[in-house]
mmCIF file of C-alpha atoms and ligand atoms in Angstrom:
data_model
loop_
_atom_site.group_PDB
_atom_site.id
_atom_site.type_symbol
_atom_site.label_atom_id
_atom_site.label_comp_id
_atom_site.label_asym_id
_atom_site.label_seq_id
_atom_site.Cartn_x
_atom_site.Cartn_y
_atom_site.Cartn_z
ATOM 1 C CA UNK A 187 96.171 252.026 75.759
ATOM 2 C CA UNK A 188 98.982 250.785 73.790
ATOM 3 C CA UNK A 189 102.235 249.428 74.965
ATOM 4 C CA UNK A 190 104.935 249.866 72.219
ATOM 5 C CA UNK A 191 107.937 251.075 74.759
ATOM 6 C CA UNK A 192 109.919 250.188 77.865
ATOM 7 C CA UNK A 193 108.196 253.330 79.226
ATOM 8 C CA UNK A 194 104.741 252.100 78.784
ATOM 9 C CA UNK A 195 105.264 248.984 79.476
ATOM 10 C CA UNK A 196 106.806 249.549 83.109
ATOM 11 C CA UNK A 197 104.127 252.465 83.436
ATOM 12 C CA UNK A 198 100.910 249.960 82.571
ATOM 13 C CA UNK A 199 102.611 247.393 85.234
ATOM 14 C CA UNK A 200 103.413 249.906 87.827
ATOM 15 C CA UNK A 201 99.417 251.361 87.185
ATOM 16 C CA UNK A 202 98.554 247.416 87.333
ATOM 17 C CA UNK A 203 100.157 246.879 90.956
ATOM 18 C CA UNK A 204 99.382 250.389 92.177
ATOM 19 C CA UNK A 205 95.389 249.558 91.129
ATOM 20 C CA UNK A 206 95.994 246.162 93.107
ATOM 21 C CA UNK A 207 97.332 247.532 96.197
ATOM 22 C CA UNK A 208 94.627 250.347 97.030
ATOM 23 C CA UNK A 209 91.877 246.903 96.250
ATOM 24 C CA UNK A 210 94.660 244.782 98.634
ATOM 25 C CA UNK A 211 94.339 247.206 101.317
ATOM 26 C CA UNK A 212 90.413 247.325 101.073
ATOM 27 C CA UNK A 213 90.498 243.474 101.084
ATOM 28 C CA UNK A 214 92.643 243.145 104.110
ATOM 29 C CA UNK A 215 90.356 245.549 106.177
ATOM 30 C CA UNK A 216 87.570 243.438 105.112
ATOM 31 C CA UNK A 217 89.637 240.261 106.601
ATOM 32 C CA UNK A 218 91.233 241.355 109.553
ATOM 33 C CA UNK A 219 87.222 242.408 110.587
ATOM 34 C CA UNK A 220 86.212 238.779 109.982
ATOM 35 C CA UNK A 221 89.174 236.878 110.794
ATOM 36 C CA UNK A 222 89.042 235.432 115.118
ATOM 37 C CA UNK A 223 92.346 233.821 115.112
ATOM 38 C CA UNK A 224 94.697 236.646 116.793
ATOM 39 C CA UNK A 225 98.247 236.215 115.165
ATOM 40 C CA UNK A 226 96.122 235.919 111.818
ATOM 41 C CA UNK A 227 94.217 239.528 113.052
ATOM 42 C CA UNK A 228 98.153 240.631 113.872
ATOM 43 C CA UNK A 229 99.564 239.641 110.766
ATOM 44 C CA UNK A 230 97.253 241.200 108.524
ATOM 45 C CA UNK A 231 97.013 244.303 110.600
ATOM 46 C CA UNK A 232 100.820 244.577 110.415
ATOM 47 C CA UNK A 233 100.826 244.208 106.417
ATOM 48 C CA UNK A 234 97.773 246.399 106.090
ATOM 49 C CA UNK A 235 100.376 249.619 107.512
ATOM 50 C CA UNK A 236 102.897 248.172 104.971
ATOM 51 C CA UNK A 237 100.758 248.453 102.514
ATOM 52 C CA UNK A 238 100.185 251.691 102.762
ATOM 53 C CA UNK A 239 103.140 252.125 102.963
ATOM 54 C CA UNK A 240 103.974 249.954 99.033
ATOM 55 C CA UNK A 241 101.200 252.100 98.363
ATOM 56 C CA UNK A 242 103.600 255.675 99.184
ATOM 57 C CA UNK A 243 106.854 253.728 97.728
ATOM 58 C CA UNK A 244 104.737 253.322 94.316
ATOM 59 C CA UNK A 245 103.699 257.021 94.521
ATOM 60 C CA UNK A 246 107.438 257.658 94.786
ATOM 61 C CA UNK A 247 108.551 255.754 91.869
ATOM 62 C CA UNK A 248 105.647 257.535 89.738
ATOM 63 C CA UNK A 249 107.323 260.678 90.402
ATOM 64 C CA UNK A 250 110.862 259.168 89.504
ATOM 65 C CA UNK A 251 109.429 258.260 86.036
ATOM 66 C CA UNK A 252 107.936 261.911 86.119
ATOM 67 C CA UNK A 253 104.496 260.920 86.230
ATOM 68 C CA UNK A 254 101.601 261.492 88.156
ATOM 69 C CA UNK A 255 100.250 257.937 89.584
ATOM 70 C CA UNK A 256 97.629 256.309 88.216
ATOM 71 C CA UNK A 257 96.204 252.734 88.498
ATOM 72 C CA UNK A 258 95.450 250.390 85.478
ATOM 73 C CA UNK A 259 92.749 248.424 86.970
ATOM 74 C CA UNK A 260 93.535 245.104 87.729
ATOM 75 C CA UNK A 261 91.116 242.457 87.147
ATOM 76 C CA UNK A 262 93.478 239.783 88.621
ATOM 77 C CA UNK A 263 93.077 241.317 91.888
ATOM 78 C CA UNK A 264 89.089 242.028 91.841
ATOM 79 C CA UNK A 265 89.341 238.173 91.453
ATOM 80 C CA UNK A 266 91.343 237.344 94.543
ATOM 81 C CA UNK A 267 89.331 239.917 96.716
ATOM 82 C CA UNK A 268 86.008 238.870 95.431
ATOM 83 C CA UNK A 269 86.594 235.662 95.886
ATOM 84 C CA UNK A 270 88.146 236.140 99.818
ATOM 85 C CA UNK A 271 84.519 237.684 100.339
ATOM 86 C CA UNK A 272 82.746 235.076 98.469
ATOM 87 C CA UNK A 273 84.888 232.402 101.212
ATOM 88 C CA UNK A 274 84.299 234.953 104.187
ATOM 89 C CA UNK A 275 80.608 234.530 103.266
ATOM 90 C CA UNK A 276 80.568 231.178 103.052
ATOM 91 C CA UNK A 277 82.236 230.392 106.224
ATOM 92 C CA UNK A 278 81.412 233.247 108.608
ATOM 93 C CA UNK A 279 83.399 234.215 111.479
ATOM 94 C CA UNK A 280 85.560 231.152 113.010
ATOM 95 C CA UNK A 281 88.302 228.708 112.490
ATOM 96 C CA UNK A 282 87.215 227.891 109.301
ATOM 97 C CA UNK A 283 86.676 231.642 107.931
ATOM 98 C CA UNK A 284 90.319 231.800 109.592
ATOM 99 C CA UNK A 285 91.549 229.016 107.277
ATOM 100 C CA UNK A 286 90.144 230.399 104.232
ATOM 101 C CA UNK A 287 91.113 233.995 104.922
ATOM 102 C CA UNK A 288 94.817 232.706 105.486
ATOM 103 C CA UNK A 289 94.336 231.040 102.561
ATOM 104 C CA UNK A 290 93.132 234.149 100.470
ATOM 105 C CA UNK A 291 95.913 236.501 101.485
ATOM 106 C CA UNK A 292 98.549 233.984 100.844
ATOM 107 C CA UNK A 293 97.454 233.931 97.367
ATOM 108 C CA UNK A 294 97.126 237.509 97.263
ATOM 109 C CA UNK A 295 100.781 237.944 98.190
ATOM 110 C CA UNK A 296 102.010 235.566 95.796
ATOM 111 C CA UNK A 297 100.613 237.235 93.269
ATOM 112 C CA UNK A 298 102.456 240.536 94.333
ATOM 113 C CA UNK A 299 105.222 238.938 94.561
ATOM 114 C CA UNK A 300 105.002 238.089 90.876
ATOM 115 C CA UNK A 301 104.002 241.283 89.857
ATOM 116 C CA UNK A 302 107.410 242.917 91.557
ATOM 117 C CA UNK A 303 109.519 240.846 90.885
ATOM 118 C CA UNK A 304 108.382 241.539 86.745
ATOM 119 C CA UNK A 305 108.562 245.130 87.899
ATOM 120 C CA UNK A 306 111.828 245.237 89.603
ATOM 121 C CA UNK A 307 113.450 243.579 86.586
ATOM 122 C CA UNK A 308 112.480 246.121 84.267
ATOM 123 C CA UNK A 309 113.005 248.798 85.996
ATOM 124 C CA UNK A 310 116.974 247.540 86.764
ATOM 125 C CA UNK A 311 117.112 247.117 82.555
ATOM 126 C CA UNK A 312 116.063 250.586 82.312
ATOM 127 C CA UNK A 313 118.585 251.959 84.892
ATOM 128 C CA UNK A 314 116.110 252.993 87.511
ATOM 129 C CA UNK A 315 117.996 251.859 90.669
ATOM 130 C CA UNK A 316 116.032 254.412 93.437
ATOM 131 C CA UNK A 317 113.088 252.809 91.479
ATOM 132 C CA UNK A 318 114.451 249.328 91.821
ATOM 133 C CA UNK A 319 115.364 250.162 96.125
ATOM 134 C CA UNK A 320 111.706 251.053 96.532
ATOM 135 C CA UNK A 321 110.139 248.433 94.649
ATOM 136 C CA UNK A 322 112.679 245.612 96.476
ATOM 137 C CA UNK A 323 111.482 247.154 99.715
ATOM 138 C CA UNK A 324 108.031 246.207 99.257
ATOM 139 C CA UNK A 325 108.996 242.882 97.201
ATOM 140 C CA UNK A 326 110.453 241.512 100.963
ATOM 141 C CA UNK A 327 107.731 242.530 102.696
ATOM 142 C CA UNK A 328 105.590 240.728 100.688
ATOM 143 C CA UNK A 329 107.643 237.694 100.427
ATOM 144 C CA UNK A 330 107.473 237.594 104.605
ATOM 145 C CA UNK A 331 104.491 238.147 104.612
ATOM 146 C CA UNK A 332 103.238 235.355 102.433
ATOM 147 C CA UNK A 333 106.193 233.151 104.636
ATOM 148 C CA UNK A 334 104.117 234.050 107.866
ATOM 149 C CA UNK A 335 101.031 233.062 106.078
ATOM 150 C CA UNK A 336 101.943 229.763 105.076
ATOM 151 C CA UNK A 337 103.560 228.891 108.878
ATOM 152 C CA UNK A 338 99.976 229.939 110.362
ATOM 153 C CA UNK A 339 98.576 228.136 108.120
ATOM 154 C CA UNK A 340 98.789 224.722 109.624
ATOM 155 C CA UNK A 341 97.897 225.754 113.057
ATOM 156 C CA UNK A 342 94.655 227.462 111.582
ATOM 157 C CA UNK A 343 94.146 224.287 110.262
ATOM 158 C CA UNK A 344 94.875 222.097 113.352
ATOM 159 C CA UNK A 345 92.200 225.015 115.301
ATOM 160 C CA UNK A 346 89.938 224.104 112.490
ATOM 161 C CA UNK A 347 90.391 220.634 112.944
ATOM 162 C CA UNK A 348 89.659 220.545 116.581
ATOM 163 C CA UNK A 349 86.970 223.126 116.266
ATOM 164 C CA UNK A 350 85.207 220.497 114.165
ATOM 165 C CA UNK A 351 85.555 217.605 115.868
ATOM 166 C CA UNK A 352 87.911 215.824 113.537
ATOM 167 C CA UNK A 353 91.101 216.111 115.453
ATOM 168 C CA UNK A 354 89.678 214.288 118.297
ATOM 169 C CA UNK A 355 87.243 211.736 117.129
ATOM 170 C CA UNK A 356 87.362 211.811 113.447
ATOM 171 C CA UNK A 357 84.160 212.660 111.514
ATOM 172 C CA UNK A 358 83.257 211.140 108.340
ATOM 173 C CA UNK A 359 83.941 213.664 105.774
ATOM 174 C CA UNK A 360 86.669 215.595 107.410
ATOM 175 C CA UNK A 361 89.101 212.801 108.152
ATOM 176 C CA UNK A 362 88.568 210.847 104.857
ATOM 177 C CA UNK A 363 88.565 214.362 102.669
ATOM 178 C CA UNK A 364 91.571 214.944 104.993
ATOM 179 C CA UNK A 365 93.209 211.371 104.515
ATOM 180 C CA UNK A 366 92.418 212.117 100.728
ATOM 181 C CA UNK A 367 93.922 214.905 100.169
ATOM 182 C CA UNK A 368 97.240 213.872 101.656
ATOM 183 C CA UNK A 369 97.363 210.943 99.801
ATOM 184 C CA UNK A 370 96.678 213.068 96.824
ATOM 185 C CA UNK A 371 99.844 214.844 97.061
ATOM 186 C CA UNK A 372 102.205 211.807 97.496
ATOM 187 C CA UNK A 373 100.597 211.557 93.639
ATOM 188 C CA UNK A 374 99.754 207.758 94.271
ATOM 189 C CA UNK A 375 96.983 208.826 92.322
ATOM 190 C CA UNK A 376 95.403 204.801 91.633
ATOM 191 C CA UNK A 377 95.546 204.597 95.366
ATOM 192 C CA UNK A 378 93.895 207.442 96.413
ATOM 193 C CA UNK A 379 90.475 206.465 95.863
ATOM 194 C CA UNK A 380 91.166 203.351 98.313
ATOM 195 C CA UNK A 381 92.562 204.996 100.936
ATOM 196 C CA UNK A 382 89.730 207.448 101.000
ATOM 197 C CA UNK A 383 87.145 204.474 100.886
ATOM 198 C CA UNK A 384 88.877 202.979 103.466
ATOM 199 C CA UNK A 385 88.755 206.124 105.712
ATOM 200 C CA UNK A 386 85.236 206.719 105.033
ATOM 201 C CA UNK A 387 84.635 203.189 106.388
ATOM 202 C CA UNK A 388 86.883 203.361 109.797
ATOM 203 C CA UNK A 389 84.479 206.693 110.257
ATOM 204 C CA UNK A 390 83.363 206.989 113.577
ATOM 205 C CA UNK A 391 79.642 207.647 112.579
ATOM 206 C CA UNK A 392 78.737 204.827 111.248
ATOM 207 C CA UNK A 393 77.107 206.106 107.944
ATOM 208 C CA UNK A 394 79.578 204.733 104.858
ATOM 209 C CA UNK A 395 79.197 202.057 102.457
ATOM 210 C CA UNK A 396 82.509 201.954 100.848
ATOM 211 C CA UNK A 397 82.929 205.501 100.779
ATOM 212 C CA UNK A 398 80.838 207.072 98.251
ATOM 213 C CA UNK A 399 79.907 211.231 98.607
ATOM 214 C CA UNK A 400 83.826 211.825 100.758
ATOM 215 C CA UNK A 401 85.016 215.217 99.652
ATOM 216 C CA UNK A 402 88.656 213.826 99.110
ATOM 217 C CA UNK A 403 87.441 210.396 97.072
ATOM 218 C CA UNK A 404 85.215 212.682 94.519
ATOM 219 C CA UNK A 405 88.058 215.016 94.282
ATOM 220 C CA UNK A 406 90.696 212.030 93.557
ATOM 221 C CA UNK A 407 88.371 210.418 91.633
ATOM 222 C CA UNK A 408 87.738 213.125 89.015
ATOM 223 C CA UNK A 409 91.618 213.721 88.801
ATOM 224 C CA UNK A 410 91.910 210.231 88.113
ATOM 225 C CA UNK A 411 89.559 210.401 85.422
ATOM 226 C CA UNK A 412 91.034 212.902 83.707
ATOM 227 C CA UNK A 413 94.593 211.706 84.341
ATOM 228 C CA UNK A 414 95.124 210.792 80.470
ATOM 229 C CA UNK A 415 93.973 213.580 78.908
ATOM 230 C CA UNK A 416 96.113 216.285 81.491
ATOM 231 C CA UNK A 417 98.304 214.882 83.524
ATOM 232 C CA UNK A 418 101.975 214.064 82.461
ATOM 233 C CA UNK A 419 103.335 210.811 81.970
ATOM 234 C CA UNK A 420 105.662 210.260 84.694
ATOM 235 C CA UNK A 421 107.240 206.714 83.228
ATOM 236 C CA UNK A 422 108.009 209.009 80.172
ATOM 237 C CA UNK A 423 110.059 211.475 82.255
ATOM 238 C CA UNK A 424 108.543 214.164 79.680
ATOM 239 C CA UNK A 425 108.752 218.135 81.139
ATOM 240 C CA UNK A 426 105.624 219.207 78.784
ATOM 241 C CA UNK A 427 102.015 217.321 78.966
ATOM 242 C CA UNK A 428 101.501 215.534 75.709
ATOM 243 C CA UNK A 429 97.996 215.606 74.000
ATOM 244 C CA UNK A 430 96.584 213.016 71.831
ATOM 245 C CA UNK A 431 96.666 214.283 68.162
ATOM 246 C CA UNK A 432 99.440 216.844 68.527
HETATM 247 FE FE1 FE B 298 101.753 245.119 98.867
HETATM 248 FE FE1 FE B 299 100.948 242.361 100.320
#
């Protein structure tokens, strides 16, 4: 369909988020069935009703626009639910599943979030302010929800830690991947690789030489390698990654 107006355009977004909601909603059925943590099974059994409920506010700004609601679908959410099945999958039922279904519906309310906060600012340029109280009411719902998400988040982790020996004892490819990854996001990027050797060799098991195979080395390592073709030159203080040739 083509979008040549204000009208279209806020009717194609409003379709967009309406299509992602009713897949949302299917999604976090799907996860609140898998997920054994019980705040996690709380939390997304409380957003599931206010879903339904962003689902009734979007019916209600159809009719404002005097339309009839319809979805546009929206592949960006088939994405994020098929992949939260292909993780549930994956991991099964348990502290891990709970990580990566945490992990799932964070992402999908951030990209709610996105997609209301484009709406709401539209529909204020156009004058639509019942529009704009409806839309803001689901907007902070999803914005606390995503806020919960991200505090359970490090407990699921801790619980995911213990339930796999690492927080205790330390197994090979949890605490280096672990030890990795945190020294990944200080961005000492050169340093990385060491630290993760050197975790992979205080490993409790026994079975590293130097640290070869660790999830968190291979993943520092291939940033590394790519670090002067994508990554920005800090010393340069430049906002915009600079390519060779351009
Ligand atoms: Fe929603
Ligand atoms: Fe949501």
């Amino acid at each position: 369909m083509a979008i040549s107006t204000m009208q279209e355009l806020i009717l194609d977004q409003l379709g967009d988020i309406y299509d992602a909601e009713h897949r949302f909603l299917k999604g976090q059925q799907e996860m609140v069935q898998n997920a054994t943590n019980q705040e996690l099974q709380q939390g997304i059994q409380l957003h599931i009703e206010q879903t339904q409920h962003h689902i009734q506010n979007l019916e209600q700004v159809f009719s404002l626009m005097g339309q009839q609601p319809k979805g546009v679908t929206c592949e960006a959410s088939q994405g994020l639910v098929s992949e939260a099945q292909k993780d549930m999958g994956e991991a099964g039922s348990g502290p891990i599943g709970d990580v990566l279904i945490d992990g799932a519906a964070l992402r999908v309310e951030h990209y709610e979030i996105a997609a209301y906060t484009a709406l709401i600012a539209g529909a204020q340029l156009m004058g639509q302010q019942q529009a704009v109280s409806l839309l803001q009411e689901n907007l902070q719902q999803e914005q606390q929800t995503a806020q919960k998400l991200e505090q359970m988040a490090t407990r699921l982790l801790q619980a995911a830690m213990q339930s796999t020996g690492a927080g205790a004892q330390g197994t090979r490819n949890t605490t280096a991947g672990a030890m990795g990854a945190a020294d990944a996001m200080t961005g000492t990027t050169t340093g990385a690789a060491t630290m993760g050797q050197s975790a992979g060799a205080q490993g409790t098991t026994g079975q590293m030489t130097g640290g070869s195979g660790l999830a968190g080395d291979d993943y520092v390592k291939v940033d590394t390698s790519k670090a002067p073709d994508i990554l920005v030159d800090e010393t340069q203080n430049q906002s915009t990654p600079q390519r060779q040739g351009s």
